[in-house]
XYZ file of C-alpha atoms in Angstrom:
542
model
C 90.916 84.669 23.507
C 90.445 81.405 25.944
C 89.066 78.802 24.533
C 85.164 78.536 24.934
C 82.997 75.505 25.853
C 82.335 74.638 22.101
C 86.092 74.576 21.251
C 86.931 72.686 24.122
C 84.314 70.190 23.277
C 85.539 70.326 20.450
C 88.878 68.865 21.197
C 87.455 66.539 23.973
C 85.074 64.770 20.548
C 88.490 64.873 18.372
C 90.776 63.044 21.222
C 87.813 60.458 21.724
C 87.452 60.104 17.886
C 91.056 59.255 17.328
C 91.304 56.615 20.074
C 90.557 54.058 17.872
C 93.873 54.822 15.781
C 96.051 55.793 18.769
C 97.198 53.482 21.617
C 95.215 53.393 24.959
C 97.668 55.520 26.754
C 97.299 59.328 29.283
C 95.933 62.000 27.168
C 97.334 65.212 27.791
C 95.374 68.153 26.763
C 96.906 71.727 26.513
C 94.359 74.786 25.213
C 97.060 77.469 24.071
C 96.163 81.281 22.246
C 98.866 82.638 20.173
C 98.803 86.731 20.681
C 101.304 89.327 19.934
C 102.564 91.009 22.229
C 104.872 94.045 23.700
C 108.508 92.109 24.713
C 111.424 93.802 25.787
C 114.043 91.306 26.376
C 117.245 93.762 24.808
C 115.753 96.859 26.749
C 113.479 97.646 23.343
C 110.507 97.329 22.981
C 109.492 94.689 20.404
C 106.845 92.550 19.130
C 107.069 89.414 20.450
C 104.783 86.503 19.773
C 103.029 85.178 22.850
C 101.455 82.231 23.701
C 99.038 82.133 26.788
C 100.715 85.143 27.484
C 103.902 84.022 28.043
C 107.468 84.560 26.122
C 108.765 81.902 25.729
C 105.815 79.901 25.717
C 104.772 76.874 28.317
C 106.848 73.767 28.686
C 104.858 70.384 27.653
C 105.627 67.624 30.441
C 105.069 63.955 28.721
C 105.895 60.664 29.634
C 107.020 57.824 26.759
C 103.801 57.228 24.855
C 101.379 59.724 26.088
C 99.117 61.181 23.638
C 99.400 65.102 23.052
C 96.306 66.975 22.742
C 97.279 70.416 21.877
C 94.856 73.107 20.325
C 96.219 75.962 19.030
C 93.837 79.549 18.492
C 95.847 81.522 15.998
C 94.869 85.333 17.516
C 97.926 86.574 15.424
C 96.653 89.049 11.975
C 98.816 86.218 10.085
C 98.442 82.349 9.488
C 100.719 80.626 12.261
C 102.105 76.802 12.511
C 103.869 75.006 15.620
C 106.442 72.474 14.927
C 108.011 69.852 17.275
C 111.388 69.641 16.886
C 112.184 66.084 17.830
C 109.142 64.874 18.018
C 108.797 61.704 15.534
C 105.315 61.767 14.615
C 105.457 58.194 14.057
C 103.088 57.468 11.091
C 101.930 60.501 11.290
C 103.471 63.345 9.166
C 100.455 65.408 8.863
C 100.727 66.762 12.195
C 104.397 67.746 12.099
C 103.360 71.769 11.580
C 105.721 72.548 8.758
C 104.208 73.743 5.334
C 104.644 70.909 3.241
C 102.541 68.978 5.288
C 100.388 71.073 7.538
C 98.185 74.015 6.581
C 98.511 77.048 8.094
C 95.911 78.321 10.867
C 94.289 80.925 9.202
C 94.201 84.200 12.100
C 90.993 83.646 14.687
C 90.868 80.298 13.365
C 92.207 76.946 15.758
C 93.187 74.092 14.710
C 93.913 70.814 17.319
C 97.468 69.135 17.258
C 96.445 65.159 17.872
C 99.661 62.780 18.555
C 101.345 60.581 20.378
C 105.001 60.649 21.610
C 105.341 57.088 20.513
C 108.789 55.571 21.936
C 110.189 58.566 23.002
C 111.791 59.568 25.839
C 113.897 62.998 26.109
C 114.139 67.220 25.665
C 112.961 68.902 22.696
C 111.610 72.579 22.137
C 108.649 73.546 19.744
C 108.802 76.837 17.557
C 106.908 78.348 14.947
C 107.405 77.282 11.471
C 105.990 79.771 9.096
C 107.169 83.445 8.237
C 109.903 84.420 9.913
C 107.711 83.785 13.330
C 111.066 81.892 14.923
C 112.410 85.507 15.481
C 109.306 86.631 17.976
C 109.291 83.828 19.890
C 106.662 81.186 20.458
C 108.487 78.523 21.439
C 108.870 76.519 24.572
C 110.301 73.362 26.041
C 109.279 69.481 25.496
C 110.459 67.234 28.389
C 109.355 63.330 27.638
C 109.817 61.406 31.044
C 110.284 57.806 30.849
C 107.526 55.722 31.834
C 107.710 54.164 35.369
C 109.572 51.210 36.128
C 111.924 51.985 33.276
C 115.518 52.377 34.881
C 116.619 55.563 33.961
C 120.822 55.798 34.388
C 120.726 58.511 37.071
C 119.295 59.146 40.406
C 116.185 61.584 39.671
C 117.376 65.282 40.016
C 116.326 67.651 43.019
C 114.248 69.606 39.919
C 114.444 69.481 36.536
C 115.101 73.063 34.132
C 114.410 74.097 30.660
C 117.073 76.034 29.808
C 116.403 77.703 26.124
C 119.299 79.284 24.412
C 119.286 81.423 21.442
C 120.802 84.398 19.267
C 118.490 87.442 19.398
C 117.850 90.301 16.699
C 116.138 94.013 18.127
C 114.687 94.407 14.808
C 111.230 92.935 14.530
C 110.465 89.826 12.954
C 108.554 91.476 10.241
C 111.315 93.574 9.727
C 113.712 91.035 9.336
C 111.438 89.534 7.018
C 110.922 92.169 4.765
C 114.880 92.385 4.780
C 114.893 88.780 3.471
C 111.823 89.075 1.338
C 114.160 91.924 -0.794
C 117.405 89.718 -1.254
C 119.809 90.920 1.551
C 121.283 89.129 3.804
C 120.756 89.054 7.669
C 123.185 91.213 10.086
C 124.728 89.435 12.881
C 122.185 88.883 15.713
C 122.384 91.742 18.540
C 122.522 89.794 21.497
C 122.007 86.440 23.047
C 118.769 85.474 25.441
C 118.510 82.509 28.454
C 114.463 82.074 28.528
C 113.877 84.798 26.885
C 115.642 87.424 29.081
C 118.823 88.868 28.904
C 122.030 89.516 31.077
C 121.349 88.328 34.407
C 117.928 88.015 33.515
C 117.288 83.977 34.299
C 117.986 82.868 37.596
C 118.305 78.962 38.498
C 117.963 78.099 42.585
C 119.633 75.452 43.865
C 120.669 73.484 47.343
C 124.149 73.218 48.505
C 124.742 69.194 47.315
C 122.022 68.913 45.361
C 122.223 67.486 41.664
C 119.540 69.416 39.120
C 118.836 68.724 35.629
C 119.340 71.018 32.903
C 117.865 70.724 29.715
C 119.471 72.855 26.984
C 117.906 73.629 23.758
C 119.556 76.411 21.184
C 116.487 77.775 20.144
C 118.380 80.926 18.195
C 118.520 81.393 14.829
C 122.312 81.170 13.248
C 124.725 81.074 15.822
C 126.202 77.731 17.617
C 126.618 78.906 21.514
C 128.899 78.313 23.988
C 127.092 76.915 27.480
C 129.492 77.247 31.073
C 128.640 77.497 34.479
C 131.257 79.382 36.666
C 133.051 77.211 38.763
C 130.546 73.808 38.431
C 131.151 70.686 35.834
C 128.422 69.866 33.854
C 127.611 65.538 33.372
C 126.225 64.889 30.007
C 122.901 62.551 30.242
C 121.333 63.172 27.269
C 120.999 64.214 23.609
C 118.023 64.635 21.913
C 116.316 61.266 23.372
C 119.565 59.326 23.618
C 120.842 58.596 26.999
C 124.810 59.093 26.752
C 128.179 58.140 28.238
C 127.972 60.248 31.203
C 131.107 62.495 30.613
C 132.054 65.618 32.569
C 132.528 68.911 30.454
C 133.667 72.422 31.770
C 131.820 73.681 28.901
C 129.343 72.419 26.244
C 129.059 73.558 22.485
C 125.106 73.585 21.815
C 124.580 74.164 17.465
C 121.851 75.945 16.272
C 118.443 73.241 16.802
C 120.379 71.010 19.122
C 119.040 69.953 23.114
C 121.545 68.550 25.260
C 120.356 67.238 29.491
C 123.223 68.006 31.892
C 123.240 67.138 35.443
C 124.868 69.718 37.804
C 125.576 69.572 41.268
C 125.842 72.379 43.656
C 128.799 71.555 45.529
C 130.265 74.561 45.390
C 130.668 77.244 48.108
C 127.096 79.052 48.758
C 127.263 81.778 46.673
C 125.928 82.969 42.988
C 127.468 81.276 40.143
C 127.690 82.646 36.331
C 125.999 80.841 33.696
C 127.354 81.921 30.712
C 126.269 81.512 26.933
C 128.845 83.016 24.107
C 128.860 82.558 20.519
C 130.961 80.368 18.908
C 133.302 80.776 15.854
C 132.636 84.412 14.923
C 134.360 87.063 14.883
C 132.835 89.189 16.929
C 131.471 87.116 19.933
C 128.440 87.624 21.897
C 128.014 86.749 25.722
C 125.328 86.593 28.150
C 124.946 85.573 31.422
C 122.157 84.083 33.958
C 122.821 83.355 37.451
C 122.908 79.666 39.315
C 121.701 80.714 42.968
C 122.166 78.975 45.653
C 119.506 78.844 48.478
C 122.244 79.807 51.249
C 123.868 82.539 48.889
C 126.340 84.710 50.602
C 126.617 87.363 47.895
C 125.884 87.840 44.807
C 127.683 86.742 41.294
C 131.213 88.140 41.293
C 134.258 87.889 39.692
C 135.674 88.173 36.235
C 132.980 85.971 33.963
C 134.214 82.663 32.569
C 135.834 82.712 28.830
C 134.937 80.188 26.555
C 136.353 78.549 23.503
C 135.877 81.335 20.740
C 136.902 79.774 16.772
C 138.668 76.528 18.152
C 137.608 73.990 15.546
C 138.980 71.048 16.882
C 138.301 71.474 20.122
C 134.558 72.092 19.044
C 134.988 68.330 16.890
C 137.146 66.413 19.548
C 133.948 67.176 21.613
C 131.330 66.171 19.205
C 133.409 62.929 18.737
C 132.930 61.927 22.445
C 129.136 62.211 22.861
C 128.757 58.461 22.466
C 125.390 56.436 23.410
C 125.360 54.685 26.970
C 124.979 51.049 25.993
C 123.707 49.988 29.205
C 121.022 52.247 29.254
C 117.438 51.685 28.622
C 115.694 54.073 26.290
C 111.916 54.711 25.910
C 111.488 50.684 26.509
C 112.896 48.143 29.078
C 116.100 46.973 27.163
C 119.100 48.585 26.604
C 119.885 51.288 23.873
C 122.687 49.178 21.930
C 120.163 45.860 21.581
C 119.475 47.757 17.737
C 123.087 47.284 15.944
C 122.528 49.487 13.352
C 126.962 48.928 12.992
C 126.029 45.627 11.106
C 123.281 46.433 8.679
C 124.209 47.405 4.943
C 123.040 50.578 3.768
C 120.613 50.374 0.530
C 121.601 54.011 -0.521
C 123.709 56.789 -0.153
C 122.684 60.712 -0.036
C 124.829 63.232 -0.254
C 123.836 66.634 0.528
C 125.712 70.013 -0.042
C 123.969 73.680 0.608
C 125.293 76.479 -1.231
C 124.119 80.217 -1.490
C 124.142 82.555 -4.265
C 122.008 85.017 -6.411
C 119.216 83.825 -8.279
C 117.136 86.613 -9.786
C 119.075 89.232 -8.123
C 117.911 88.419 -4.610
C 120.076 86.104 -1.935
C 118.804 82.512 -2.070
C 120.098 79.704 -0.515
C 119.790 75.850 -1.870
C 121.111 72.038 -0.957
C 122.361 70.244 -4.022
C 121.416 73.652 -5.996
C 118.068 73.723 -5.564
C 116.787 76.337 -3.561
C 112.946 75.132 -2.293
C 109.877 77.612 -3.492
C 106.490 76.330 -1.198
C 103.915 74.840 -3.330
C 100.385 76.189 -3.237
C 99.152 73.485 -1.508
C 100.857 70.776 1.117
C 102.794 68.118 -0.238
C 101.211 65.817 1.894
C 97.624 66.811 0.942
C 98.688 66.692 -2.408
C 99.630 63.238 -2.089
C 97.007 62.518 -0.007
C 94.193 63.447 -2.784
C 96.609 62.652 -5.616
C 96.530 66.178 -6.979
C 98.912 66.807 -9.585
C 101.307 69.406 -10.789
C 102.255 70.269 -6.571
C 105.229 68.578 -6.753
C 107.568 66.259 -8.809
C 109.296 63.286 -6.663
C 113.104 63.936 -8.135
C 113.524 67.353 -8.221
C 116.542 67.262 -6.204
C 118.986 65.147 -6.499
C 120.763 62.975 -4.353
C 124.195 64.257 -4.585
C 125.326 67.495 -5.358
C 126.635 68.304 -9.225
C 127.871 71.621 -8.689
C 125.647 73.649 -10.852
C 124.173 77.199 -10.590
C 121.145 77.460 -8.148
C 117.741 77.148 -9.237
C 114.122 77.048 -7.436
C 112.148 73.765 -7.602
C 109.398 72.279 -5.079
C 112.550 70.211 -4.051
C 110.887 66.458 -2.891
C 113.557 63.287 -2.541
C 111.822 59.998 -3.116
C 113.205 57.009 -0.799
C 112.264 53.623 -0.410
C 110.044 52.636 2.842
C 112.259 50.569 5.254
C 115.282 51.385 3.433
C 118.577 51.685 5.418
C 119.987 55.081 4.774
C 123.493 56.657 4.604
C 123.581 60.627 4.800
C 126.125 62.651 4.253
C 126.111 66.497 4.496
C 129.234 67.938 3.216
C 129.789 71.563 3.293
C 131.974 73.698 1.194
C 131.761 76.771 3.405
C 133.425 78.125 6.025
C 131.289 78.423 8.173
C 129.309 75.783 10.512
C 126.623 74.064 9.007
C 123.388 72.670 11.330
C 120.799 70.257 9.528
C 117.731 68.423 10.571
C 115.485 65.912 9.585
C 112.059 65.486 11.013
C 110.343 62.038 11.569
C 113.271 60.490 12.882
C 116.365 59.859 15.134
C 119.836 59.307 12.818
C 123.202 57.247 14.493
C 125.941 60.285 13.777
C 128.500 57.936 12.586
C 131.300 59.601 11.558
C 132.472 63.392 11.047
C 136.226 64.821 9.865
C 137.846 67.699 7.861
C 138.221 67.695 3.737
C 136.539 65.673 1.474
C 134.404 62.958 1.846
C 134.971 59.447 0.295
C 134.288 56.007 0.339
C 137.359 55.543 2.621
C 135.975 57.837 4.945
C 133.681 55.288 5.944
C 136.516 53.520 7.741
C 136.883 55.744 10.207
C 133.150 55.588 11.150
C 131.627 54.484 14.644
C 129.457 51.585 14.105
C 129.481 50.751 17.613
C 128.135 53.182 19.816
C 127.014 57.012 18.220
C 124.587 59.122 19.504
C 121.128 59.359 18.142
C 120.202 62.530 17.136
C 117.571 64.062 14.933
C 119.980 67.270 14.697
C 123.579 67.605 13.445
C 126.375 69.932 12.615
C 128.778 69.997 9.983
C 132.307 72.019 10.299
C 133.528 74.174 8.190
C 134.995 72.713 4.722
C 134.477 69.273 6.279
C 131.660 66.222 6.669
C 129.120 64.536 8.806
C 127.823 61.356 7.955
C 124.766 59.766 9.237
C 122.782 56.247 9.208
C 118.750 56.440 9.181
C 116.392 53.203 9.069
C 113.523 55.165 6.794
C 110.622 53.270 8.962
C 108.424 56.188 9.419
C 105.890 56.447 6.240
C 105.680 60.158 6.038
C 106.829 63.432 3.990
C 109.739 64.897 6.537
C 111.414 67.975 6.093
C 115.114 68.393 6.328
C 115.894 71.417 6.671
C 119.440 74.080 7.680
C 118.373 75.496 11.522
C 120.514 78.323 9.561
C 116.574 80.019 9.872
C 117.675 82.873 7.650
C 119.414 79.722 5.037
C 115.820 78.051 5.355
C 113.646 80.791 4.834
C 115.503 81.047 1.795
C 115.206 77.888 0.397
C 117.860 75.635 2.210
C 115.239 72.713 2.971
C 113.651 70.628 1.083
C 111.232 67.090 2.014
C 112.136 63.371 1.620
C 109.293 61.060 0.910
C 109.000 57.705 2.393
C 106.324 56.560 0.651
C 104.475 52.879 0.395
C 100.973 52.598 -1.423
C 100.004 50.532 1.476
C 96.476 51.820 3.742
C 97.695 49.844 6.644
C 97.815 51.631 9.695
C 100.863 49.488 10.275
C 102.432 51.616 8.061
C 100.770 55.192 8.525
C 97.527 56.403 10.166
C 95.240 57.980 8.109
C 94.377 61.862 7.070
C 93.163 63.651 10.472
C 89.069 64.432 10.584
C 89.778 67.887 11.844
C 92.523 68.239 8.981
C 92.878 71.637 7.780
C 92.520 71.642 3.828
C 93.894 74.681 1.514
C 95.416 75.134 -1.677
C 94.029 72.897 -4.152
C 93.051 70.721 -1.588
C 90.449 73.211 -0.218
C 87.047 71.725 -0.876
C 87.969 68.151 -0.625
C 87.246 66.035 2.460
C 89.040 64.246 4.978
C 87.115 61.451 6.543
C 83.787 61.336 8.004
C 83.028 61.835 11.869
């Protein structure tokens, strides 16, 4: 149902509440109802989660440092969360929509999403965080445009697309669930969907000589994908909110979670053009295709469709390597993106971080340094919030893997505010890994084959790597990362394996200071929903 005059009053009272706390910049306001409804994007008919009606759900337009207000009706029979992939939530972890630090919207309830896309600039995606919800949809585009006057390092494009990627199951997502919910593994996906549709189903116009903008998100949930466009290079812009070395690429591996910004031009002879998106290092590999139409089209897509690199490992890593940060560049502010030389400052700790899988119980689980990660009965956030014990214990996972059996825990990593971070995810498998951390950008410094060591740090680029809040890890090899942990907050990290993370392949680091400054972290939201053992407590008064 659409909002009603209360509601939206509602959210009007809440945006003007929290002014005080967040910077006088444009609010944007966004009323959105979650339904389910009949999708059919393999040819059967499934149950797709809607919002406002649409599949996938509305793109949010933002410029650097707008404030987002967002209220979500939950019309579904089930409690539902958003989460912003990407988005920072700069001293404010409460509205990052996973459990551990967000209640669920309990069905024909809303609940309003306040924040602020502090220092941002860049493409993300949103998705549903609870369930298995990723696998019906509801998720959409984030575009953050940088504010004016900021030199951005590319003429502006004749339009700019959201282009959302992703591996697709027929079954339903309760199904799939249920599958999960009784220890079994997930089959391979059935297919492969560009905005939600499937071969040929997305269409991109375009003028002959015309550059566009393509903003690529893999939205799916296990497989890294292939991205070509017959007969057209592709210029790499940006990753994730960094603007990059603007490299030309015939093709572009996109891991599960990742966004990558292309610019295309359409100098091509006027005709229809493949776009093509295949899975990457399986065995049996999926393809689908959308069409790039030009304006002045003289016939339709033709010809044999491109191939793409299939199990090619080092071709996959010899790419990865040369994403590199443009230097010159400005980012979300008026200076450019290598002023911070995060190259020169010592780290204060190392992580290390392997995921494993295995029985526990009889039933598949899935862990990182053994622990596989059982939800609490009540946010870890709220629980630290109202210093209710017995929710979680800071040290139940460790910070380096031992090699023992797996074993469910709350898993929560304690970390020092302002420390200066070294992350490495190292994975044992052969298959490729994806992580992510919310809260924050990381510099990918260094990633290789075999073990890692202290002397792999030699080999690291302290110079110019991408930020990224999203990273993959080849198989039997390493990915190292730096993080400055400035961002107060409880922030999941988390395998965009979705099947691996339902199953306990996830787990939250707290950056935590006992300090009430709102330097350092703005206080529990008013409209803050409260359950578990927080239910019955209060926030703070209107």
């Amino acid at each position: 149902m659409p909002l009603d005059s209360t509601l939206a009053a509602a959210a009007l009272s809440i945006a003007l509440l929290c002014s005080a706390v967040v910077a006088e910049n444009p609010y944007r306001f966004f009323n959105w109802n979650v339904t389910y409804g009949n999708i059919y994007p393999l040819g059967v008919r499934q149950q797709g989660i809607l919002i406002n009606g649409q599949f996938p759900g509305p793109d949010i337009h933002a410029v650097t440092n707008d404030n987002l207000i967002i209220n979500v009706f939950n019309s579904l029979d089930e409690p539902f969360l958003l989460s912003w992939s990407g988005l920072q939530q700069r001293r404010n972890s409460y509205q990052d929509g996973v459990y551990g630090t967000t209640c669920p919207i309990p069905p024909g309830k809303n609940f309003t999403y306040i924040m602020q896309v502090k220092d941002q600039i860049g493409s993300f995606y949103y998705f549903p965080s609870l369930a298995f919800h990723k696998a019906a949809g509801g998720f959409g585009g984030i575009r953050i445009l940088s504010r004016p006057r900021i030199p951005v390092p590319f003429p502006d494009p004749a339009e700019d697309y959201t282009v959302l990627i992703g591996d697709w199951y027929k079954a339903n997502h309760t199904t799939l669930k249920a599958h999960l919910d009784r220890g079994k593994k997930l089959k391979f996906p059935d297919g492969i969907l560009i905005n939600g549709r499937g071969p040929n189903g997305a269409s991109f116009n375009v003028e002959q000589g015309k550059t566009y903008r393509l903003r690529i998100s893999n939205v799916g949930l296990m497989n890294s994908l292939n991205f070509r466009i017959q007969g057209h290079k592709m210029v790499l812009v940006e990753v994730e909110g960094t603007h990059t070395l603007q490299t030309k690429y015939s093709s572009l591996d996109v891991h599960v979670g990742q966004s990558y910004s292309v610019l295309v031009t359409a100098d091509q002879p006027a005709q229809d053009y493949y776009i093509v998106v295949s899975t990457r290092f399986s065995s049996h590999v999926l393809t689908t295709t959308g069409v790039l139409h030009y304006s002045n089209s003289a016939g339709p897509v033709s010809g044999q469709i491109p191939g793409g690199p299939t199990i090619q490992i080092d071709w996959s890593l010899n790419q990865a390597r040369s994403i590199r940060t443009n230097l010159t560049a400005s980012g979300p502010r008026p200076n450019p993106q290598g002023s911070y030389h995060y190259g020169l400052i010592n780290t204060t700790r190392t992580i290390r971080l392997a995921g494993s899988a295995g029985q526990v119980n009889g039933k598949q689980r899935y862990a990182v340094n053994s622990v596989s990660f059982v939800p609490p009965d009540t946010p870890m956030k709220l629980a630290d919030f109202f210093k209710i014990g017995g929710v979680f214990r800071v040290g139940s996972i460790s910070d380096k893997p031992y090699g023992g059996g797996i074993y469910l825990d709350t898993a929560v990593m304690g970390t020092d505010y302002r420390g200066f971070v070294e992350i490495v995810f190292e994975n044992y498998d052969n298959i490729v890994q994806s992580w992510h951390l919310d809260g924050y950008s990381f510099f990918v410094v260094g990633m290789d084959g075999g073990k890692w060591t202290a002397a792999s740090r030699n080999s690291y680029n302290l110079r110019d790597a991408v930020a990224r809040c999203t990273t993959q890890v080849y198989p039997y090899s390493w990915t190292a990362v730096y993080v400055a942990l400035d961002n107060v907050g409880m922030w999941h990290v988390r395998s965009e394996f979705w099947a691996h993370q339902y199953l306990g392949q996830q787990f939250y680091l707290r950056v935590y200071t006992d300090s009430t400054s709102l330097r350092d972290e703005f206080p529990i939201p008013k409209n803050a929903l409260l359950c578990g053992r927080a239910s019955g407590h209060h926030t703070r008064p209107f």
